[in-house]
Amino acid sequence: MLNRFDGDRQLLKTARFQFPQWAWVPTFVLVQIGLQLLLLIPDLGQFRMPIRVGAFALSLGLLVGVRQTGIKHPAKPWAIAVLCIMALELFWHPHLNSLPAGVAQCLMYLAILAPLFWVSRLPLNLNSLRGLVFLLWGFHTLSSGMGVLQTYYSDVFQFVLSTKIQAGVFGGDHLMIQLANGKMIHRPMGLTDIPGGAAKSGFYAVLLGTGIALQERRFIVRLMGIGSIPIGLFCIYLSQVRSILVSTLICLIVLAFTLLYQKRFLRLTALLGGMALGISVALSWALNIGGEATSDRLSSLFADRLDQVVYQNRGYFLEQTLTDLLSQYPLGAGLGRWGMINDYFGSTVNPLTAPIWVEIQWTGWLLDGGVPLILAYCGAIAMACYAVWAIMTNPTLKPLQLWASVVFAYNVGAIALTFNNSLFLSQSGMEFWLLNAVLFAVAHQLQKQQMGWFSGIKL
């Protein structure tokens, strides 16, 4: 009898401390934030590589650790096709740079796509999505605020530069800007160790802050969302990352069109008015602080015809990919031949597997898996956008429609950034699949409660 009592007590103790499954999403984001903040500690700069790897390793760990059966996101078959192509490249392609680099490249793709699989196994609800949005918005707004402080008080709030940048030819000096008062500072870093890093935070602060301002009913929360918009835009302007500025404007325009499609005319009017006010206030603020350097950088976007501006910045790399590299590597150039994977794990012994410079995502996809990988990954992204659109236009999912509009706008902005950098081979790519997977899982749960089954996505 005593043994039975002890056993029951042990079961109660185990149940009491069981980690709730829904909490894996905020835990994942908090760990990502924590790892990012660790890079700001000077003494940990030498451990940059394992810290960066840890962000992706956690995603792989959750893929293995969360064992339930997941719902069928329409992008999953395409993601599986991507992983199969990468496996074939690893075992078949004769120009593999090195086995460690090839394995690391495959694991990178798997880790970035992993949220599409492990998130779909979690019992999520509308509060899960709101919690994720507020967590991302809160961190990036704080990071943007730090970027503002770095422009005013750089001697106090400036963090140590990334060891990778310090070891470069210029030591980070090429990433400095001159303010209107003549002072030279690094581009706002926010809560990162990379000059200009505050621009990414500014993007999230603007887009998610806009969503919060349009969605939330509580006046204080809505006011905070509105307040994050000029702060985020200021950081984007001062960071002088034009691609993120263009992507942010694209997202806001797409969000406006989705509101028009949904006939939310009151919110559309608020969005257009807020955009005009926020952009003008932030621009005036940034030009007052940043001076001529900021003005010249922004005016360069309108200095020539749009096609020529695009070509001079990143269009050249797309042309080179289509005209030169496509004919050379229609089935890929061999894994591990570009980017940080090559820096950390690559080999320089064989000239046939020498590193290749990559600036945009399309070049990276071509080198890693050729045309088949490009088609498969584009298929996955297209199906993710289709799933969000289906949620956004489903009248039975009204509580999710506005958030779906924000995610849809975010997706379009992410697609635009593939023409500027390798977004889907970074933590930003992992965030893309996390947001899309959480939205879909919440939609599935919501409609399951309402109708007993999920009819929002019909393929």
Coordinates of C-alpha atoms in Angstrom, one line a residue:
M1 CA 0.0 0.0 0.0
L2 CA 2.9 2.3 0.8
N3 CA 4.6 1.6 -2.5
R4 CA 1.4 2.3 -4.4
F5 CA 1.0 5.7 -2.5
D6 CA 4.6 6.6 -3.3
G7 CA 4.1 5.7 -7.0
D8 CA 0.9 7.9 -7.2
R9 CA 2.8 10.7 -5.6
Q10 CA 5.6 10.4 -8.1
L11 CA 3.1 10.4 -11.0
L12 CA 1.6 13.6 -9.7
K13 CA 5.0 15.2 -9.3
T14 CA 5.9 14.3 -12.8
A15 CA 2.6 15.6 -14.2
R16 CA 3.0 18.8 -12.3
F17 CA 6.3 19.7 -13.9
Q18 CA 5.5 18.5 -17.4
F19 CA 6.5 21.2 -19.9
P20 CA 3.4 22.4 -21.8
Q21 CA 3.7 21.7 -25.5
W22 CA 2.3 25.1 -26.6
A23 CA 5.2 26.8 -24.7
W24 CA 7.8 25.5 -27.2
V25 CA 7.1 28.3 -29.6
P26 CA 7.8 31.2 -27.2
T27 CA 10.6 29.2 -25.6
F28 CA 12.2 28.8 -29.1
V29 CA 12.0 32.5 -29.8
L30 CA 13.3 33.4 -26.3
V31 CA 16.3 31.1 -26.7
Q32 CA 17.0 32.7 -30.2
I33 CA 16.9 36.1 -28.5
G34 CA 19.1 35.0 -25.7
L35 CA 21.7 33.6 -28.1
Q36 CA 21.7 36.9 -30.0
L37 CA 22.2 38.8 -26.7
L38 CA 25.2 36.5 -25.8
L39 CA 27.0 37.9 -28.8
L40 CA 27.0 41.3 -27.2
I41 CA 29.3 40.2 -24.4
P42 CA 32.8 41.0 -25.4
D43 CA 34.4 37.9 -23.8
L44 CA 32.1 35.6 -25.8
G45 CA 33.1 36.9 -29.2
Q46 CA 35.5 34.0 -29.7
F47 CA 32.5 31.6 -29.3
R48 CA 30.5 33.3 -32.1
M49 CA 30.4 30.2 -34.3
P50 CA 29.0 27.7 -31.7
I51 CA 26.5 30.4 -30.5
R52 CA 25.3 30.9 -34.1
V53 CA 25.1 27.2 -34.6
G54 CA 23.1 26.8 -31.4
A55 CA 20.3 28.8 -32.9
F56 CA 19.8 26.3 -35.6
A57 CA 20.6 23.3 -33.4
L58 CA 17.6 24.1 -31.2
S59 CA 15.3 23.9 -34.3
L60 CA 16.7 20.5 -35.1
G61 CA 16.3 19.4 -31.5
L62 CA 12.6 20.3 -31.6
L63 CA 12.1 18.5 -34.8
V64 CA 13.3 15.3 -33.1
G65 CA 11.9 16.0 -29.6
V66 CA 8.3 17.0 -30.6
R67 CA 6.9 13.6 -31.6
Q68 CA 3.2 14.0 -32.2
T69 CA 1.6 13.7 -35.6
G70 CA 1.4 17.0 -37.3
I71 CA -1.2 18.6 -39.5
K72 CA -0.7 18.7 -43.3
H73 CA 0.6 22.2 -44.3
P74 CA 0.5 22.5 -48.1
A75 CA 4.1 23.5 -48.2
K76 CA 5.3 20.3 -46.5
P77 CA 5.6 18.1 -49.7
W78 CA 7.6 20.8 -51.4
A79 CA 9.9 21.2 -48.3
I80 CA 10.4 17.4 -48.3
A81 CA 11.4 17.7 -52.0
V82 CA 13.9 20.4 -51.1
L83 CA 15.5 18.1 -48.4
C84 CA 15.5 15.1 -50.8
I85 CA 17.3 17.2 -53.5
M86 CA 19.9 18.3 -50.8
A87 CA 20.5 14.7 -49.9
L88 CA 21.0 13.7 -53.5
E89 CA 23.5 16.6 -53.9
L90 CA 25.4 15.4 -50.8
F91 CA 25.8 11.8 -52.0
W92 CA 25.8 12.3 -55.8
H93 CA 27.4 15.5 -56.8
P94 CA 31.1 15.1 -57.7
H95 CA 32.1 18.6 -56.7
L96 CA 31.2 18.5 -53.1
N97 CA 33.5 20.9 -51.3
S98 CA 34.0 18.7 -48.3
L99 CA 32.0 16.2 -46.4
P100 CA 31.7 18.4 -43.2
A101 CA 30.6 21.4 -45.4
G102 CA 28.1 19.3 -47.3
V103 CA 26.5 17.8 -44.1
A104 CA 26.4 21.3 -42.5
Q105 CA 24.7 22.7 -45.6
C106 CA 22.0 19.9 -45.5
L107 CA 21.5 20.4 -41.8
M108 CA 21.2 24.2 -42.3
Y109 CA 18.4 23.7 -44.8
L110 CA 16.7 21.2 -42.5
A111 CA 16.9 23.5 -39.4
I112 CA 15.5 26.4 -41.3
L113 CA 12.5 24.4 -42.7
A114 CA 12.1 22.4 -39.4
P115 CA 9.5 24.8 -37.9
L116 CA 7.1 23.9 -40.7
F117 CA 7.1 20.3 -39.2
W118 CA 7.5 20.6 -35.4
V119 CA 5.2 23.6 -35.0
S120 CA 2.4 21.7 -36.8
R121 CA 2.5 19.1 -34.0
L122 CA 1.8 21.6 -31.2
P123 CA -1.7 22.4 -29.7
L124 CA -1.8 26.2 -30.5
N125 CA -4.5 28.7 -30.3
L126 CA -5.1 32.4 -31.1
N127 CA -3.2 33.4 -27.9
S128 CA -0.2 31.5 -29.2
L129 CA -0.1 33.6 -32.4
R130 CA -0.6 36.8 -30.5
G131 CA 2.1 35.8 -28.0
L132 CA 4.5 35.2 -30.9
V133 CA 3.7 38.5 -32.6
F134 CA 4.1 40.5 -29.3
L135 CA 7.3 38.7 -28.4
L136 CA 8.9 39.4 -31.8
W137 CA 7.6 43.0 -31.8
G138 CA 8.7 43.6 -28.3
F139 CA 12.3 42.5 -28.8
H140 CA 12.7 44.2 -32.2
T141 CA 11.1 47.5 -30.9
L142 CA 13.6 47.4 -28.0
S143 CA 16.4 46.7 -30.4
S144 CA 15.3 49.6 -32.6
G145 CA 15.1 51.8 -29.5
M146 CA 18.7 50.8 -28.7
G147 CA 19.6 51.8 -32.3
V148 CA 18.2 55.3 -31.7
L149 CA 20.2 55.6 -28.5
Q150 CA 23.3 54.5 -30.4
T151 CA 23.0 57.4 -32.8
Y152 CA 22.7 59.9 -29.9
Y153 CA 25.0 58.4 -27.4
S154 CA 27.3 56.0 -29.3
D155 CA 30.0 56.2 -26.6
V156 CA 27.6 54.7 -24.1
F157 CA 25.4 52.3 -26.0
Q158 CA 27.8 51.1 -28.7
F159 CA 28.4 47.3 -28.5
V160 CA 31.6 45.5 -29.5
L161 CA 31.7 44.7 -33.2
S162 CA 31.5 41.1 -34.4
T163 CA 34.8 39.4 -34.4
K164 CA 34.2 38.5 -38.0
I165 CA 34.0 42.2 -39.0
Q166 CA 36.9 43.1 -36.8
A167 CA 39.0 40.5 -38.6
G168 CA 38.1 42.0 -42.0
V169 CA 40.3 44.2 -44.2
F170 CA 38.6 47.4 -43.0
G171 CA 37.9 46.3 -39.4
G172 CA 34.4 47.8 -39.6
D173 CA 35.4 51.3 -40.6
H174 CA 33.6 50.9 -43.9
L175 CA 30.3 50.5 -42.0
M176 CA 30.5 53.9 -40.3
I177 CA 28.4 57.0 -41.2
Q178 CA 28.8 60.7 -40.6
L179 CA 26.0 62.4 -38.7
A180 CA 24.8 66.0 -39.3
N181 CA 27.0 67.2 -36.4
G182 CA 30.1 65.7 -38.1
K183 CA 30.5 62.8 -35.7
M184 CA 31.5 59.4 -37.1
I185 CA 29.6 56.4 -35.7
H186 CA 28.9 52.9 -36.8
R187 CA 25.5 52.3 -38.4
P188 CA 22.9 51.6 -35.7
M189 CA 23.4 48.1 -34.5
G190 CA 20.5 47.7 -32.2
L191 CA 20.8 44.5 -30.0
T192 CA 23.3 43.0 -32.5
D193 CA 27.0 43.1 -33.0
I194 CA 26.7 44.1 -36.7
P195 CA 26.6 47.7 -37.9
G196 CA 23.3 48.2 -39.6
G197 CA 21.7 45.3 -37.7
A198 CA 19.1 47.7 -36.3
A199 CA 17.5 47.8 -39.8
K200 CA 16.1 44.3 -39.5
S201 CA 14.7 45.2 -36.1
G202 CA 13.2 48.3 -37.6
F203 CA 11.4 46.2 -40.3
Y204 CA 9.7 44.1 -37.6
A205 CA 8.9 47.1 -35.4
V206 CA 7.2 48.8 -38.4
L207 CA 5.3 45.8 -39.8
L208 CA 4.3 44.1 -36.5
G209 CA 3.7 47.5 -34.9
T210 CA 1.3 48.3 -37.7
G211 CA -0.5 45.0 -37.2
I212 CA -0.9 45.7 -33.5
A213 CA -2.1 49.2 -34.1
L214 CA -4.8 47.9 -36.5
Q215 CA -5.8 44.8 -34.5
E216 CA -5.6 45.7 -30.8
R217 CA -8.6 47.3 -29.1
R218 CA -6.8 48.4 -26.0
F219 CA -5.8 52.1 -26.5
I220 CA -2.4 51.8 -24.6
V221 CA -1.3 48.7 -26.6
R222 CA -2.4 50.4 -29.9
L223 CA -0.5 53.5 -29.0
M224 CA 2.6 51.5 -28.3
G225 CA 2.2 49.8 -31.7
I226 CA 1.9 53.2 -33.4
G227 CA 4.9 54.5 -31.5
S228 CA 7.2 51.7 -32.7
I229 CA 6.6 52.6 -36.4
P230 CA 8.7 55.9 -36.5
I231 CA 11.3 54.3 -34.3
G232 CA 11.7 51.4 -36.7
L233 CA 11.7 53.6 -39.7
F234 CA 14.3 55.9 -38.2
C235 CA 16.6 52.9 -37.7
I236 CA 16.1 51.8 -41.2
Y237 CA 16.9 55.2 -42.6
L238 CA 20.1 55.7 -40.4
S239 CA 21.3 52.1 -41.0
Q240 CA 21.2 53.0 -44.8
V241 CA 20.1 49.4 -45.7
R242 CA 18.0 50.4 -48.7
S243 CA 16.8 46.8 -49.4
I244 CA 15.1 46.6 -46.1
L245 CA 13.6 50.1 -46.6
V246 CA 12.2 48.9 -50.0
S247 CA 11.0 45.6 -48.5
T248 CA 9.2 47.5 -45.6
L249 CA 7.4 49.8 -48.1
I250 CA 6.4 46.8 -50.2
C251 CA 5.0 45.1 -47.1
L252 CA 2.9 48.1 -46.1
I253 CA 1.6 48.5 -49.7
V254 CA 0.6 44.8 -49.8
L255 CA -1.0 45.1 -46.4
A256 CA -3.0 48.1 -47.7
F257 CA -4.2 46.0 -50.7
T258 CA -5.3 43.1 -48.5
L259 CA -7.3 45.5 -46.4
L260 CA -8.9 46.9 -49.6
Y261 CA -9.7 43.3 -50.7
Q262 CA -11.3 42.6 -47.4
K263 CA -13.3 45.8 -47.6
R264 CA -11.9 47.0 -44.3
F265 CA -12.1 50.6 -45.4
L266 CA -11.8 52.2 -41.9
R267 CA -8.6 50.3 -41.2
L268 CA -7.3 51.0 -44.7
T269 CA -7.8 54.7 -44.1
A270 CA -6.0 54.5 -40.7
L271 CA -3.2 52.5 -42.4
L272 CA -2.7 55.0 -45.2
G273 CA -2.9 58.0 -42.8
G274 CA -0.5 56.3 -40.4
M275 CA 1.9 55.4 -43.2
A276 CA 2.0 59.0 -44.5
L277 CA 2.5 60.4 -41.0
G278 CA 5.0 57.8 -39.8
I279 CA 7.2 58.0 -42.9
S280 CA 7.3 61.8 -42.9
V281 CA 8.0 62.1 -39.2
A282 CA 10.7 59.4 -39.3
L283 CA 12.3 60.8 -42.5
S284 CA 12.4 64.3 -41.1
W285 CA 13.9 63.0 -37.9
A286 CA 16.5 60.8 -39.7
L287 CA 17.6 63.6 -42.0
N288 CA 17.9 66.0 -39.0
I289 CA 20.2 63.6 -37.3
G290 CA 21.9 61.8 -40.2
G291 CA 22.4 64.9 -42.4
E292 CA 23.8 64.8 -45.9
A293 CA 25.0 61.1 -45.8
T294 CA 21.5 59.9 -45.1
S295 CA 19.9 62.2 -47.6
D296 CA 22.3 61.0 -50.4
R297 CA 21.8 57.4 -49.6
L298 CA 18.0 57.7 -49.8
S299 CA 18.0 59.9 -52.9
S300 CA 20.1 57.3 -54.7
L301 CA 17.0 55.2 -54.9
F302 CA 15.5 57.8 -57.2
A303 CA 18.6 59.0 -58.9
D304 CA 17.9 57.0 -62.1
R305 CA 15.3 54.8 -63.7
L306 CA 14.0 52.1 -61.5
D307 CA 15.5 49.3 -63.6
Q308 CA 18.9 50.9 -63.6
V309 CA 18.9 51.4 -59.9
V310 CA 18.0 47.8 -59.3
Y311 CA 20.6 46.6 -61.8
Q312 CA 23.4 48.7 -60.3
N313 CA 22.7 47.4 -56.8
R314 CA 21.7 43.7 -56.9
G315 CA 20.4 43.2 -60.5
Y316 CA 23.8 42.5 -61.7
F317 CA 24.1 39.4 -59.5
L318 CA 20.7 38.1 -60.8
E319 CA 21.8 38.6 -64.4
Q320 CA 25.1 36.8 -63.7
T321 CA 23.2 33.9 -62.1
L322 CA 20.9 33.6 -65.2
T323 CA 23.4 34.2 -67.9
D324 CA 26.6 32.6 -66.6
L325 CA 26.0 30.3 -63.6
L326 CA 22.8 28.7 -64.8
S327 CA 24.5 27.2 -67.9
Q328 CA 27.5 26.0 -65.8
Y329 CA 25.6 24.5 -62.9
P330 CA 22.0 23.5 -64.0
L331 CA 22.1 20.7 -61.4
G332 CA 24.1 22.5 -58.7
A333 CA 27.8 23.3 -58.2
G334 CA 28.3 21.1 -55.2
L335 CA 27.5 21.7 -51.6
G336 CA 29.5 23.9 -49.2
R337 CA 31.0 26.2 -51.8
W338 CA 29.6 29.5 -50.5
G339 CA 28.7 31.6 -47.5
M340 CA 29.5 30.9 -43.8
I341 CA 29.3 27.2 -44.3
N342 CA 32.3 27.4 -46.6
D343 CA 34.0 29.8 -44.2
Y344 CA 33.6 27.4 -41.2
F345 CA 33.7 24.0 -42.8
G346 CA 35.0 24.4 -46.3
S347 CA 38.2 23.1 -47.9
T348 CA 40.5 25.0 -50.3
V349 CA 42.5 21.9 -51.4
N350 CA 40.6 21.1 -54.6
P351 CA 40.4 23.9 -57.2
L352 CA 37.3 22.3 -58.8
T353 CA 35.4 22.9 -55.5
A354 CA 36.8 26.4 -54.9
P355 CA 34.5 28.9 -53.1
I356 CA 32.0 30.9 -55.2
W357 CA 30.8 34.4 -54.2
V358 CA 27.1 34.6 -53.5
E359 CA 25.1 37.8 -52.9
I360 CA 21.5 36.8 -53.5
Q361 CA 19.4 33.8 -52.5
W362 CA 18.8 32.8 -56.1
T363 CA 22.5 32.2 -56.7
G364 CA 22.7 30.2 -53.5
W365 CA 19.8 28.0 -54.5
L366 CA 21.3 27.4 -57.9
L367 CA 24.7 26.5 -56.5
D368 CA 23.3 24.1 -53.9
G369 CA 20.8 22.2 -56.0
G370 CA 20.4 23.8 -59.4
V371 CA 17.1 24.3 -61.2
P372 CA 15.4 21.5 -59.3
L373 CA 16.1 23.1 -55.9
I374 CA 15.0 26.5 -57.1
L375 CA 11.7 25.1 -58.3
A376 CA 11.1 23.1 -55.1
Y377 CA 11.9 25.9 -52.7
C378 CA 9.8 28.4 -54.8
G379 CA 7.0 25.8 -54.6
A380 CA 7.3 25.7 -50.9
I381 CA 7.2 29.5 -50.6
A382 CA 4.3 29.7 -53.0
M383 CA 2.2 27.2 -51.1
A384 CA 3.0 29.0 -47.8
C385 CA 1.6 32.2 -49.4
Y386 CA -1.4 30.3 -50.7
A387 CA -2.1 28.9 -47.2
V388 CA -2.0 32.4 -45.7
W389 CA -4.2 33.8 -48.4
A390 CA -6.8 31.0 -47.9
I391 CA -6.8 31.9 -44.2
M392 CA -7.1 35.6 -44.9
T393 CA -10.1 35.1 -47.2
N394 CA -11.9 32.5 -45.2
P395 CA -15.0 34.1 -43.5
T396 CA -15.0 31.3 -40.8
L397 CA -11.6 32.5 -39.6
K398 CA -12.5 36.2 -39.0
P399 CA -10.4 36.5 -35.8
L400 CA -7.3 35.5 -37.8
Q401 CA -7.9 37.5 -41.0
L402 CA -6.1 40.6 -40.0
W403 CA -3.1 38.8 -38.6
A404 CA -3.1 36.7 -41.8
S405 CA -2.9 39.9 -43.8
V406 CA 0.2 41.0 -41.9
V407 CA 1.8 37.6 -42.4
F408 CA 1.0 37.7 -46.1
A409 CA 2.5 41.1 -46.4
Y410 CA 5.6 39.8 -44.5
N411 CA 5.8 36.9 -46.9
V412 CA 5.9 39.2 -50.0
G413 CA 8.6 41.3 -48.3
A414 CA 10.6 38.2 -47.6
I415 CA 10.4 37.2 -51.3
A416 CA 11.6 40.6 -52.3
L417 CA 14.6 40.3 -50.0
T418 CA 15.7 37.1 -51.8
F419 CA 16.8 39.4 -54.6
N420 CA 19.1 41.2 -52.2
N421 CA 20.5 38.6 -49.8
S422 CA 20.3 34.9 -48.8
L423 CA 17.3 35.2 -46.5
F424 CA 16.3 31.6 -46.5
L425 CA 19.8 30.5 -45.4
S426 CA 19.7 32.5 -42.2
Q427 CA 17.7 33.0 -39.0
S428 CA 15.3 35.2 -41.0
G429 CA 14.4 32.2 -43.1
M430 CA 13.7 30.2 -39.9
E431 CA 11.5 33.0 -38.7
F432 CA 9.6 33.0 -42.0
W433 CA 8.6 29.3 -41.6
L434 CA 7.9 29.8 -37.9
L435 CA 5.4 32.6 -38.5
N436 CA 3.7 30.7 -41.4
A437 CA 3.5 27.4 -39.5
V438 CA 2.1 29.0 -36.3
L439 CA -0.6 30.9 -38.3
F440 CA -1.6 27.7 -40.1
A441 CA -1.7 25.6 -36.9
V442 CA -3.8 28.2 -35.1
A443 CA -6.2 28.4 -38.1
H444 CA -6.5 24.6 -38.1
Q445 CA -7.3 24.5 -34.4
L446 CA -9.8 27.4 -34.7
Q447 CA -11.7 25.9 -37.5
K448 CA -11.6 22.5 -35.9
Q449 CA -13.3 23.9 -32.9
Q450 CA -15.9 25.7 -35.0
M451 CA -16.7 23.0 -37.6
G452 CA -15.1 19.8 -36.4
W453 CA -12.7 19.7 -39.3
F454 CA -10.4 22.1 -41.2
S455 CA -11.8 23.2 -44.6
G456 CA -9.9 26.4 -45.0
I457 CA -7.2 24.9 -47.2
K458 CA -8.4 22.7 -50.1
L459 CA -5.8 21.5 -52.5

